[in-house]
mmCIF file of C-alpha atoms and ligand atoms in Angstrom:
data_model
loop_
_atom_site.group_PDB
_atom_site.id
_atom_site.type_symbol
_atom_site.label_atom_id
_atom_site.label_comp_id
_atom_site.label_asym_id
_atom_site.label_seq_id
_atom_site.Cartn_x
_atom_site.Cartn_y
_atom_site.Cartn_z
ATOM 1 C CA GLU A 1354 38.034 -1.037 8.622
ATOM 2 C CA ALA A 1355 35.328 -2.072 11.059
ATOM 3 C CA LYS A 1356 34.058 1.493 11.125
ATOM 4 C CA LYS A 1357 33.936 1.573 7.370
ATOM 5 C CA ARG A 1358 32.015 -1.666 7.287
ATOM 6 C CA LYS A 1359 29.557 -0.316 9.817
ATOM 7 C CA ALA A 1360 28.914 2.709 7.638
ATOM 8 C CA ASN A 1361 28.153 0.383 4.771
ATOM 9 C CA SER A 1362 26.222 -1.983 6.958
ATOM 10 C CA TYR A 1363 23.616 -2.609 4.287
ATOM 11 C CA ASN A 1364 26.289 -4.608 2.499
ATOM 12 C CA VAL A 1365 26.738 -6.955 5.397
ATOM 13 C CA PHE A 1366 24.564 -10.019 5.550
ATOM 14 C CA SER A 1367 23.665 -9.930 9.231
ATOM 15 C CA PRO A 1368 22.148 -12.869 11.181
ATOM 16 C CA GLU A 1369 19.004 -10.758 11.399
ATOM 17 C CA MET A 1370 18.823 -10.466 7.633
ATOM 18 C CA GLU A 1371 19.518 -14.163 7.300
ATOM 19 C CA ARG A 1372 16.592 -14.955 9.578
ATOM 20 C CA THR A 1373 14.327 -12.584 7.664
ATOM 21 C CA SER A 1374 15.238 -13.986 4.308
ATOM 22 C CA PHE A 1375 14.856 -17.563 5.512
ATOM 23 C CA LYS A 1376 11.442 -16.690 6.884
ATOM 24 C CA ASN A 1377 10.508 -15.052 3.601
ATOM 25 C CA PHE A 1378 11.756 -18.088 1.724
ATOM 26 C CA GLU A 1379 9.492 -20.283 3.852
ATOM 27 C CA LEU A 1380 6.554 -17.920 3.510
ATOM 28 C CA GLN A 1381 7.067 -17.797 -0.227
ATOM 29 C CA ASN A 1382 6.835 -21.607 -0.367
ATOM 30 C CA ASP A 1383 3.790 -21.743 1.889
ATOM 31 C CA LEU A 1384 2.059 -19.067 -0.158
ATOM 32 C CA HIS A 1385 1.764 -21.518 -3.011
ATOM 33 C CA LYS A 1386 -0.334 -23.829 -0.852
ATOM 34 C CA ALA A 1387 -2.317 -21.131 0.893
ATOM 35 C CA LEU A 1388 -4.877 -20.707 -1.897
ATOM 36 C CA LEU A 1389 -5.430 -24.450 -2.219
ATOM 37 C CA ASN A 1390 -5.719 -24.846 1.562
ATOM 38 C CA ASP A 1391 -8.188 -21.981 1.809
ATOM 39 C CA GLU A 1392 -6.004 -20.068 4.278
ATOM 40 C CA PHE A 1393 -6.999 -16.571 3.147
ATOM 41 C CA GLU A 1394 -9.778 -14.523 4.662
ATOM 42 C CA LEU A 1395 -11.133 -11.063 3.960
ATOM 43 C CA TYR A 1396 -11.565 -8.563 6.744
ATOM 44 C CA TYR A 1397 -13.676 -5.463 6.234
ATOM 45 C CA GLN A 1398 -12.985 -1.983 7.576
ATOM 46 C CA PRO A 1399 -15.874 0.498 7.520
ATOM 47 C CA LYS A 1400 -15.776 3.924 5.915
ATOM 48 C CA VAL A 1401 -18.126 6.564 7.287
ATOM 49 C CA LEU A 1402 -19.436 9.864 6.006
ATOM 50 C CA SER A 1403 -17.523 12.416 7.998
ATOM 51 C CA ASN A 1404 -20.513 14.660 8.661
ATOM 52 C CA LYS A 1405 -22.845 11.866 9.872
ATOM 53 C CA ARG A 1406 -20.651 8.929 10.929
ATOM 54 C CA GLN A 1407 -22.863 6.753 8.808
ATOM 55 C CA ILE A 1408 -21.293 3.641 7.364
ATOM 56 C CA VAL A 1409 -21.347 3.983 3.582
ATOM 57 C CA GLY A 1410 -18.637 1.632 2.529
ATOM 58 C CA ALA A 1411 -15.912 -0.805 3.490
ATOM 59 C CA GLU A 1412 -12.421 -1.730 2.382
ATOM 60 C CA ALA A 1413 -11.727 -5.421 1.976
ATOM 61 C CA LEU A 1414 -8.307 -6.330 3.379
ATOM 62 C CA ILE A 1415 -6.781 -9.762 2.993
ATOM 63 C CA ARG A 1416 -5.583 -11.851 5.917
ATOM 64 C CA TRP A 1417 -3.560 -15.056 5.820
ATOM 65 C CA ASN A 1418 -4.265 -17.632 8.512
ATOM 66 C CA HIS A 1419 -0.986 -19.528 8.278
ATOM 67 C CA SER A 1420 -1.193 -23.091 9.622
ATOM 68 C CA THR A 1421 1.740 -22.673 12.038
ATOM 69 C CA ARG A 1422 2.562 -18.966 12.171
ATOM 70 C CA GLY A 1423 -0.972 -17.746 12.777
ATOM 71 C CA LEU A 1424 -2.105 -14.488 11.227
ATOM 72 C CA VAL A 1425 0.454 -13.092 8.748
ATOM 73 C CA SER A 1426 -0.069 -9.465 7.779
ATOM 74 C CA PRO A 1427 -0.473 -8.419 4.140
ATOM 75 C CA GLY A 1428 2.395 -5.989 4.639
ATOM 76 C CA GLU A 1429 4.556 -9.082 4.982
ATOM 77 C CA PHE A 1430 3.197 -11.456 2.344
ATOM 78 C CA ILE A 1431 1.827 -9.178 -0.404
ATOM 79 C CA PRO A 1432 5.354 -8.110 -1.464
ATOM 80 C CA LEU A 1433 6.317 -11.836 -1.614
ATOM 81 C CA ALA A 1434 3.218 -12.612 -3.653
ATOM 82 C CA GLU A 1435 4.130 -9.812 -6.010
ATOM 83 C CA GLU A 1436 7.669 -11.155 -6.430
ATOM 84 C CA SER A 1437 6.442 -14.624 -7.310
ATOM 85 C CA GLY A 1438 3.496 -13.524 -9.436
ATOM 86 C CA LEU A 1439 1.110 -15.312 -7.057
ATOM 87 C CA ILE A 1440 -0.559 -11.948 -6.508
ATOM 88 C CA VAL A 1441 -2.469 -12.540 -9.741
ATOM 89 C CA PRO A 1442 -4.456 -15.621 -8.585
ATOM 90 C CA ILE A 1443 -4.633 -14.187 -5.052
ATOM 91 C CA GLY A 1444 -6.048 -10.947 -6.464
ATOM 92 C CA GLU A 1445 -8.665 -12.905 -8.370
ATOM 93 C CA TRP A 1446 -9.562 -14.770 -5.209
ATOM 94 C CA VAL A 1447 -10.051 -11.437 -3.444
ATOM 95 C CA LEU A 1448 -12.249 -10.064 -6.222
ATOM 96 C CA GLU A 1449 -14.376 -13.244 -6.334
ATOM 97 C CA ASN A 1450 -14.863 -13.233 -2.599
ATOM 98 C CA VAL A 1451 -15.721 -9.541 -2.461
ATOM 99 C CA CYS A 1452 -18.346 -10.105 -5.175
ATOM 100 C CA LYS A 1453 -19.695 -13.167 -3.359
ATOM 101 C CA GLN A 1454 -19.971 -11.052 -0.186
ATOM 102 C CA ILE A 1455 -21.694 -8.156 -1.902
ATOM 103 C CA LYS A 1456 -24.219 -10.632 -3.360
ATOM 104 C CA ALA A 1457 -24.809 -12.222 0.025
ATOM 105 C CA TRP A 1458 -25.405 -8.813 1.630
ATOM 106 C CA GLU A 1459 -27.709 -7.879 -1.197
ATOM 107 C CA GLU A 1460 -29.726 -11.038 -0.796
ATOM 108 C CA SER A 1461 -30.092 -10.636 2.921
ATOM 109 C CA GLY A 1462 -31.524 -7.174 2.400
ATOM 110 C CA TYR A 1463 -28.751 -4.942 3.700
ATOM 111 C CA PRO A 1464 -28.499 -1.419 2.345
ATOM 112 C CA ARG A 1465 -25.993 -1.201 -0.455
ATOM 113 C CA LEU A 1466 -22.411 -0.542 0.582
ATOM 114 C CA GLU A 1467 -19.592 0.455 -1.690
ATOM 115 C CA VAL A 1468 -16.828 -2.084 -1.196
ATOM 116 C CA SER A 1469 -13.293 -1.229 -2.161
ATOM 117 C CA LEU A 1470 -10.461 -3.653 -2.769
ATOM 118 C CA ASN A 1471 -6.768 -3.279 -3.466
ATOM 119 C CA PHE A 1472 -5.202 -4.149 -6.796
ATOM 120 C CA SER A 1473 -1.456 -4.674 -7.110
ATOM 121 C CA ALA A 1474 0.445 -3.179 -10.019
ATOM 122 C CA LEU A 1475 1.253 -6.614 -11.440
ATOM 123 C CA GLN A 1476 -2.413 -7.590 -11.304
ATOM 124 C CA MET A 1477 -3.460 -4.407 -13.053
ATOM 125 C CA LEU A 1478 -0.841 -4.931 -15.744
ATOM 126 C CA GLN A 1479 -2.327 -8.346 -16.732
ATOM 127 C CA LYS A 1480 -3.483 -8.322 -20.341
ATOM 128 C CA GLY A 1481 -6.928 -9.836 -19.816
ATOM 129 C CA LEU A 1482 -7.689 -7.978 -16.618
ATOM 130 C CA VAL A 1483 -10.858 -6.192 -17.717
ATOM 131 C CA ASP A 1484 -12.362 -9.410 -19.151
ATOM 132 C CA THR A 1485 -11.562 -11.257 -15.926
ATOM 133 C CA VAL A 1486 -13.272 -8.561 -13.865
ATOM 134 C CA LYS A 1487 -16.275 -8.560 -16.198
ATOM 135 C CA ALA A 1488 -16.591 -12.345 -15.990
ATOM 136 C CA ILE A 1489 -16.477 -12.323 -12.186
ATOM 137 C CA LEU A 1490 -19.103 -9.548 -11.969
ATOM 138 C CA GLU A 1491 -21.345 -11.587 -14.256
ATOM 139 C CA LYS A 1492 -20.730 -14.823 -12.380
ATOM 140 C CA TYR A 1493 -21.951 -13.299 -9.114
ATOM 141 C CA GLN A 1494 -24.485 -10.960 -10.706
ATOM 142 C CA VAL A 1495 -22.933 -7.941 -9.048
ATOM 143 C CA GLU A 1496 -23.133 -4.441 -10.492
ATOM 144 C CA GLY A 1497 -19.881 -2.618 -11.122
ATOM 145 C CA LYS A 1498 -21.123 0.356 -9.162
ATOM 146 C CA SER A 1499 -20.890 -1.672 -5.950
ATOM 147 C CA LEU A 1500 -17.123 -1.863 -6.383
ATOM 148 C CA GLU A 1501 -14.198 0.491 -6.005
ATOM 149 C CA ILE A 1502 -10.693 -0.542 -7.020
ATOM 150 C CA GLU A 1503 -7.795 1.015 -5.141
ATOM 151 C CA ILE A 1504 -4.516 1.388 -6.999
ATOM 152 C CA THR A 1505 -1.284 3.089 -5.972
ATOM 153 C CA GLU A 1506 1.001 5.656 -7.525
ATOM 154 C CA SER A 1507 3.632 2.987 -8.223
ATOM 155 C CA LEU A 1508 1.315 1.662 -10.922
ATOM 156 C CA ILE A 1509 1.379 5.013 -12.707
ATOM 157 C CA LEU A 1510 5.189 4.921 -12.718
ATOM 158 C CA ASN A 1511 4.954 1.460 -14.332
ATOM 159 C CA ASP A 1512 2.282 2.450 -16.851
ATOM 160 C CA ASP A 1513 3.009 0.473 -19.993
ATOM 161 C CA GLY A 1514 0.716 2.717 -22.031
ATOM 162 C CA ASP A 1515 -2.399 0.586 -21.488
ATOM 163 C CA LEU A 1516 -3.345 1.874 -18.069
ATOM 164 C CA LEU A 1517 -5.546 4.772 -19.110
ATOM 165 C CA LYS A 1518 -7.615 2.556 -21.422
ATOM 166 C CA LYS A 1519 -7.926 -0.113 -18.749
ATOM 167 C CA LEU A 1520 -9.123 2.350 -16.142
ATOM 168 C CA GLU A 1521 -11.642 3.763 -18.600
ATOM 169 C CA ASP A 1522 -12.896 0.232 -19.404
ATOM 170 C CA LEU A 1523 -13.303 -0.534 -15.714
ATOM 171 C CA LYS A 1524 -15.141 2.755 -15.213
ATOM 172 C CA ASP A 1525 -17.426 1.813 -18.133
ATOM 173 C CA LEU A 1526 -18.404 -1.225 -16.052
ATOM 174 C CA GLY A 1527 -19.517 1.202 -13.331
ATOM 175 C CA ILE A 1528 -16.496 0.503 -11.123
ATOM 176 C CA ARG A 1529 -14.947 3.443 -9.309
ATOM 177 C CA ILE A 1530 -11.195 3.948 -9.220
ATOM 178 C CA ALA A 1531 -9.392 5.236 -6.145
ATOM 179 C CA ILE A 1532 -5.798 6.338 -5.807
ATOM 180 C CA ASP A 1533 -4.537 4.817 -2.560
ATOM 181 C CA ASP A 1534 -1.854 6.142 -0.190
ATOM 182 C CA PHE A 1535 -1.999 9.453 -2.002
ATOM 183 C CA GLY A 1536 0.999 11.678 -1.474
ATOM 184 C CA THR A 1537 3.502 8.965 -0.620
ATOM 185 C CA GLY A 1538 4.706 8.157 -4.123
ATOM 186 C CA TYR A 1539 7.120 9.958 -6.372
ATOM 187 C CA SER A 1540 4.944 10.741 -9.315
ATOM 188 C CA SER A 1541 3.843 14.223 -10.255
ATOM 189 C CA MET A 1542 0.413 15.671 -9.598
ATOM 190 C CA SER A 1543 -0.215 16.183 -13.267
ATOM 191 C CA TYR A 1544 -1.364 12.571 -13.487
ATOM 192 C CA LEU A 1545 -4.538 13.605 -11.694
ATOM 193 C CA THR A 1546 -5.746 15.339 -14.826
ATOM 194 C CA LYS A 1547 -4.732 12.402 -16.999
ATOM 195 C CA TYR A 1548 -6.293 9.471 -15.125
ATOM 196 C CA LYS A 1549 -9.380 11.111 -13.578
ATOM 197 C CA PHE A 1550 -9.737 9.017 -10.448
ATOM 198 C CA ASN A 1551 -13.065 8.972 -8.652
ATOM 199 C CA THR A 1552 -11.500 8.970 -5.201
ATOM 200 C CA ILE A 1553 -8.329 10.037 -3.435
ATOM 201 C CA LYS A 1554 -7.286 8.206 -0.304
ATOM 202 C CA LEU A 1555 -5.153 10.459 1.848
ATOM 203 C CA ASP A 1556 -2.341 8.448 3.382
ATOM 204 C CA ARG A 1557 -2.151 7.827 7.082
ATOM 205 C CA SER A 1558 1.279 9.510 7.251
ATOM 206 C CA PHE A 1559 -0.414 12.920 6.815
ATOM 207 C CA ILE A 1560 -3.337 12.163 9.119
ATOM 208 C CA LYS A 1561 -1.050 10.932 11.900
ATOM 209 C CA ASP A 1562 0.207 14.452 12.675
ATOM 210 C CA ILE A 1563 -2.607 16.777 11.590
ATOM 211 C CA HIS A 1564 -3.524 17.643 15.155
ATOM 212 C CA THR A 1565 0.063 18.439 16.154
ATOM 213 C CA SER A 1566 1.799 19.656 13.000
ATOM 214 C CA THR A 1567 0.712 22.756 11.102
ATOM 215 C CA ASP A 1568 2.647 21.415 8.106
ATOM 216 C CA SER A 1569 0.662 18.160 7.936
ATOM 217 C CA GLN A 1570 -2.463 20.220 8.466
ATOM 218 C CA ALA A 1571 -1.610 22.499 5.548
ATOM 219 C CA ILE A 1572 -0.839 19.614 3.196
ATOM 220 C CA THR A 1573 -4.000 17.766 4.150
ATOM 221 C CA LYS A 1574 -6.110 20.865 3.691
ATOM 222 C CA PHE A 1575 -4.520 21.501 0.319
ATOM 223 C CA ILE A 1576 -5.130 17.969 -0.956
ATOM 224 C CA ILE A 1577 -8.763 18.055 0.192
ATOM 225 C CA GLN A 1578 -9.347 21.381 -1.566
ATOM 226 C CA LEU A 1579 -7.663 20.072 -4.694
ATOM 227 C CA SER A 1580 -9.823 16.944 -4.667
ATOM 228 C CA ASN A 1581 -12.989 18.963 -4.180
ATOM 229 C CA GLN A 1582 -12.102 21.165 -7.095
ATOM 230 C CA LEU A 1583 -11.298 18.187 -9.336
ATOM 231 C CA LYS A 1584 -14.627 16.622 -8.254
ATOM 232 C CA MET A 1585 -12.984 13.664 -6.559
ATOM 233 C CA LYS A 1586 -14.110 12.142 -3.319
ATOM 234 C CA VAL A 1587 -11.539 12.300 -0.491
ATOM 235 C CA VAL A 1588 -11.168 9.539 2.066
ATOM 236 C CA ALA A 1589 -8.820 9.961 5.011
ATOM 237 C CA GLU A 1590 -7.176 6.739 6.160
ATOM 238 C CA GLY A 1591 -5.696 5.940 9.541
ATOM 239 C CA VAL A 1592 -7.886 8.254 11.596
ATOM 240 C CA GLU A 1593 -7.328 7.250 15.206
ATOM 241 C CA LEU A 1594 -8.313 10.291 17.253
ATOM 242 C CA GLU A 1595 -11.410 12.474 17.706
ATOM 243 C CA GLU A 1596 -9.173 15.525 17.233
ATOM 244 C CA GLN A 1597 -8.126 14.293 13.814
ATOM 245 C CA PHE A 1598 -11.737 13.503 12.925
ATOM 246 C CA SER A 1599 -13.036 16.987 13.764
ATOM 247 C CA LEU A 1600 -10.183 18.701 11.911
ATOM 248 C CA LEU A 1601 -10.977 16.592 8.825
ATOM 249 C CA LEU A 1602 -14.659 17.426 9.125
ATOM 250 C CA GLU A 1603 -13.761 21.101 9.253
ATOM 251 C CA MET A 1604 -11.632 20.684 6.141
ATOM 252 C CA ASN A 1605 -14.572 19.085 4.259
ATOM 253 C CA CYS A 1606 -13.095 15.622 3.973
ATOM 254 C CA ASP A 1607 -15.858 13.351 2.603
ATOM 255 C CA GLU A 1608 -15.176 10.028 4.287
ATOM 256 C CA ILE A 1609 -13.228 8.680 7.227
ATOM 257 C CA GLN A 1610 -11.578 5.294 7.711
ATOM 258 C CA GLY A 1611 -9.534 4.330 10.743
ATOM 259 C CA TYR A 1612 -9.276 2.681 14.113
ATOM 260 C CA LEU A 1613 -11.338 5.509 15.637
ATOM 261 C CA ILE A 1614 -14.348 4.077 13.835
ATOM 262 C CA SER A 1615 -13.216 0.439 13.709
ATOM 263 C CA LYS A 1616 -10.300 -1.843 12.908
ATOM 264 C CA PRO A 1617 -10.755 -4.193 9.954
ATOM 265 C CA LEU A 1618 -13.077 -6.982 11.115
ATOM 266 C CA PRO A 1619 -14.028 -10.523 10.069
ATOM 267 C CA VAL A 1620 -17.366 -10.552 8.210
ATOM 268 C CA HIS A 1621 -19.616 -11.614 11.073
ATOM 269 C CA GLN A 1622 -18.204 -8.912 13.361
ATOM 270 C CA PHE A 1623 -18.410 -6.309 10.637
ATOM 271 C CA GLU A 1624 -22.075 -7.188 10.157
ATOM 272 C CA GLN A 1625 -22.767 -6.663 13.845
ATOM 273 C CA LEU A 1626 -21.073 -3.289 13.791
ATOM 274 C CA GLY A 1627 -24.065 -0.993 13.682
ATOM 275 C CA ARG A 1628 -25.896 -3.410 11.338
ATOM 276 C CA PHE A 1629 -24.964 -1.154 8.426
ATOM 277 C CA SER A 1630 -26.201 2.280 7.514
ATOM 278 C CA SER A 1631 -26.552 3.025 11.207
ATOM 279 C CA PHE A 1632 -24.505 5.630 12.967
ATOM 280 C CA ILE A 1633 -21.438 5.012 15.074
HETATM 281 P P1 LIG B 67 -3.902 -0.032 2.435
HETATM 282 O O1 LIG B 67 -4.674 -0.435 1.237
HETATM 283 O O2 LIG B 67 -3.420 1.365 2.501
HETATM 284 O O3 LIG B 67 -4.846 -0.368 3.661
HETATM 285 C C1 LIG B 67 -4.918 0.373 4.855
HETATM 286 C C2 LIG B 67 -4.086 -0.255 5.940
HETATM 287 O O4 LIG B 67 -4.077 0.570 7.062
HETATM 288 C C3 LIG B 67 -4.647 -1.605 6.441
HETATM 289 O O5 LIG B 67 -3.525 -2.418 6.859
HETATM 290 C C4 LIG B 67 -5.444 -1.170 7.649
HETATM 291 O O6 LIG B 67 -5.622 -2.213 8.592
HETATM 292 C C5 LIG B 67 -4.551 -0.110 8.202
HETATM 293 N N1 LIG B 67 -5.307 0.855 9.022
HETATM 294 C C6 LIG B 67 -6.571 1.292 8.861
HETATM 295 N N2 LIG B 67 -6.901 2.209 9.777
HETATM 296 C C7 LIG B 67 -5.828 2.381 10.561
HETATM 297 C C8 LIG B 67 -5.536 3.192 11.714
HETATM 298 O O7 LIG B 67 -6.359 3.959 12.194
HETATM 299 N N3 LIG B 67 -4.276 3.087 12.241
HETATM 300 C C9 LIG B 67 -3.338 2.254 11.745
HETATM 301 N N4 LIG B 67 -2.161 2.202 12.355
HETATM 302 N N5 LIG B 67 -3.569 1.471 10.661
HETATM 303 C C10 LIG B 67 -4.800 1.531 10.070
HETATM 304 P P2 LIG B 67 -3.415 -3.943 6.412
HETATM 305 O O8 LIG B 67 -4.795 -4.594 6.417
HETATM 306 O O9 LIG B 67 -2.358 -4.548 7.231
HETATM 307 O O10 LIG B 67 -2.958 -3.862 4.912
HETATM 308 C C11 LIG B 67 -1.707 -3.315 4.563
HETATM 309 C C12 LIG B 67 -1.597 -3.134 3.069
HETATM 310 O O11 LIG B 67 -1.565 -4.402 2.404
HETATM 311 C C13 LIG B 67 -2.766 -2.384 2.446
HETATM 312 O O12 LIG B 67 -2.624 -1.009 2.636
HETATM 313 C C14 LIG B 67 -2.623 -2.823 1.004
HETATM 314 O O13 LIG B 67 -1.646 -2.074 0.358
HETATM 315 C C15 LIG B 67 -2.139 -4.261 1.155
HETATM 316 N N6 LIG B 67 -3.296 -5.164 0.976
HETATM 317 C C16 LIG B 67 -4.211 -5.567 1.907
HETATM 318 N N7 LIG B 67 -5.138 -6.401 1.347
HETATM 319 C C17 LIG B 67 -4.786 -6.509 0.044
HETATM 320 C C18 LIG B 67 -5.358 -7.248 -1.064
HETATM 321 O O14 LIG B 67 -6.401 -7.901 -0.993
HETATM 322 N N8 LIG B 67 -4.694 -7.101 -2.284
HETATM 323 C C19 LIG B 67 -3.569 -6.336 -2.408
HETATM 324 N N9 LIG B 67 -2.985 -6.257 -3.614
HETATM 325 N N10 LIG B 67 -3.017 -5.654 -1.398
HETATM 326 C C20 LIG B 67 -3.632 -5.724 -0.197
HETATM 327 MG MG1 LIG B 68 -6.233 0.355 0.251
HETATM 328 MG MG1 LIG B 69 -4.195 3.020 1.795
HETATM 329 MG MG1 LIG B 70 -1.745 3.328 3.463
#
């Protein structure tokens, strides 16, 4: 009987699970106050051209400075924000702050960077999404071409029929659309011809092993070739080693993002990093 229970251990509510769910319950509650208390912050991680190591863009990644727990990772709280629907106002906060930042950089005379930000499925499925985005761009006087929106394959699985039109409307504003964590979802490749993304972000799970596994190398090479042929830009995420970098360069990967170049950084540190457009 005990053995049987062990085999079905996912049915058992362990003390560990109890702790996790209590923590999540608390985090869920605190999340409501986090926006009001100004506890969120955006970090920026640079993207470089793989043939020059020149910074050409950055991904904005949210951080939560929790009053008692310290820094809580988005991997932990974004799923909770999605469950409660709070991801919608949080997502708007992210977009506003990215636009504010782009404007500030523009006004201080920095070369233009393309800034990407992540949109959750629930956020993308909002009816008035395109109008909201348009209003925020206008409010901060930011051009759509300064922005790239990263979405994931899960969104395509949840497409309610409006997605294609929405993506086209966003592209009409000059915004670029990237498919994030490419290759990790369950959807078919045929959607690449349907949605016409501007950018493919190769997931870290492939990059992790490219220097040791010929399989990962083959898949990565294949996806890069496919992207080139479909006229999409390819960005490799999670590049940590020089070996990985040079393999990706050989494979004609356009841009590189990862700890090898830099971790995501608070704004003032990001600004110091090579003072933009310089080479690292
Ligand atoms: P993502 O969009 O795929 O972002 C890349 C994640 O990989 C980031 O984790 C980044 O810090 C991490 N990363 C980058 N380079 C390396 C590397 O070389 N090695 C390793 N080990 N990791 C690397 P982070 O910031 O913890 O974010 C996790 C996920 O949370 C993001 O994955 C994204 O899905 C979500 N997220 C973050 N910010 C936002 C946001 O503003 N809105 C929404 N909806 N989701 C967000
Ligand atoms: Mg992303
Ligand atoms: Mg990603
Ligand atoms: Mg990823």
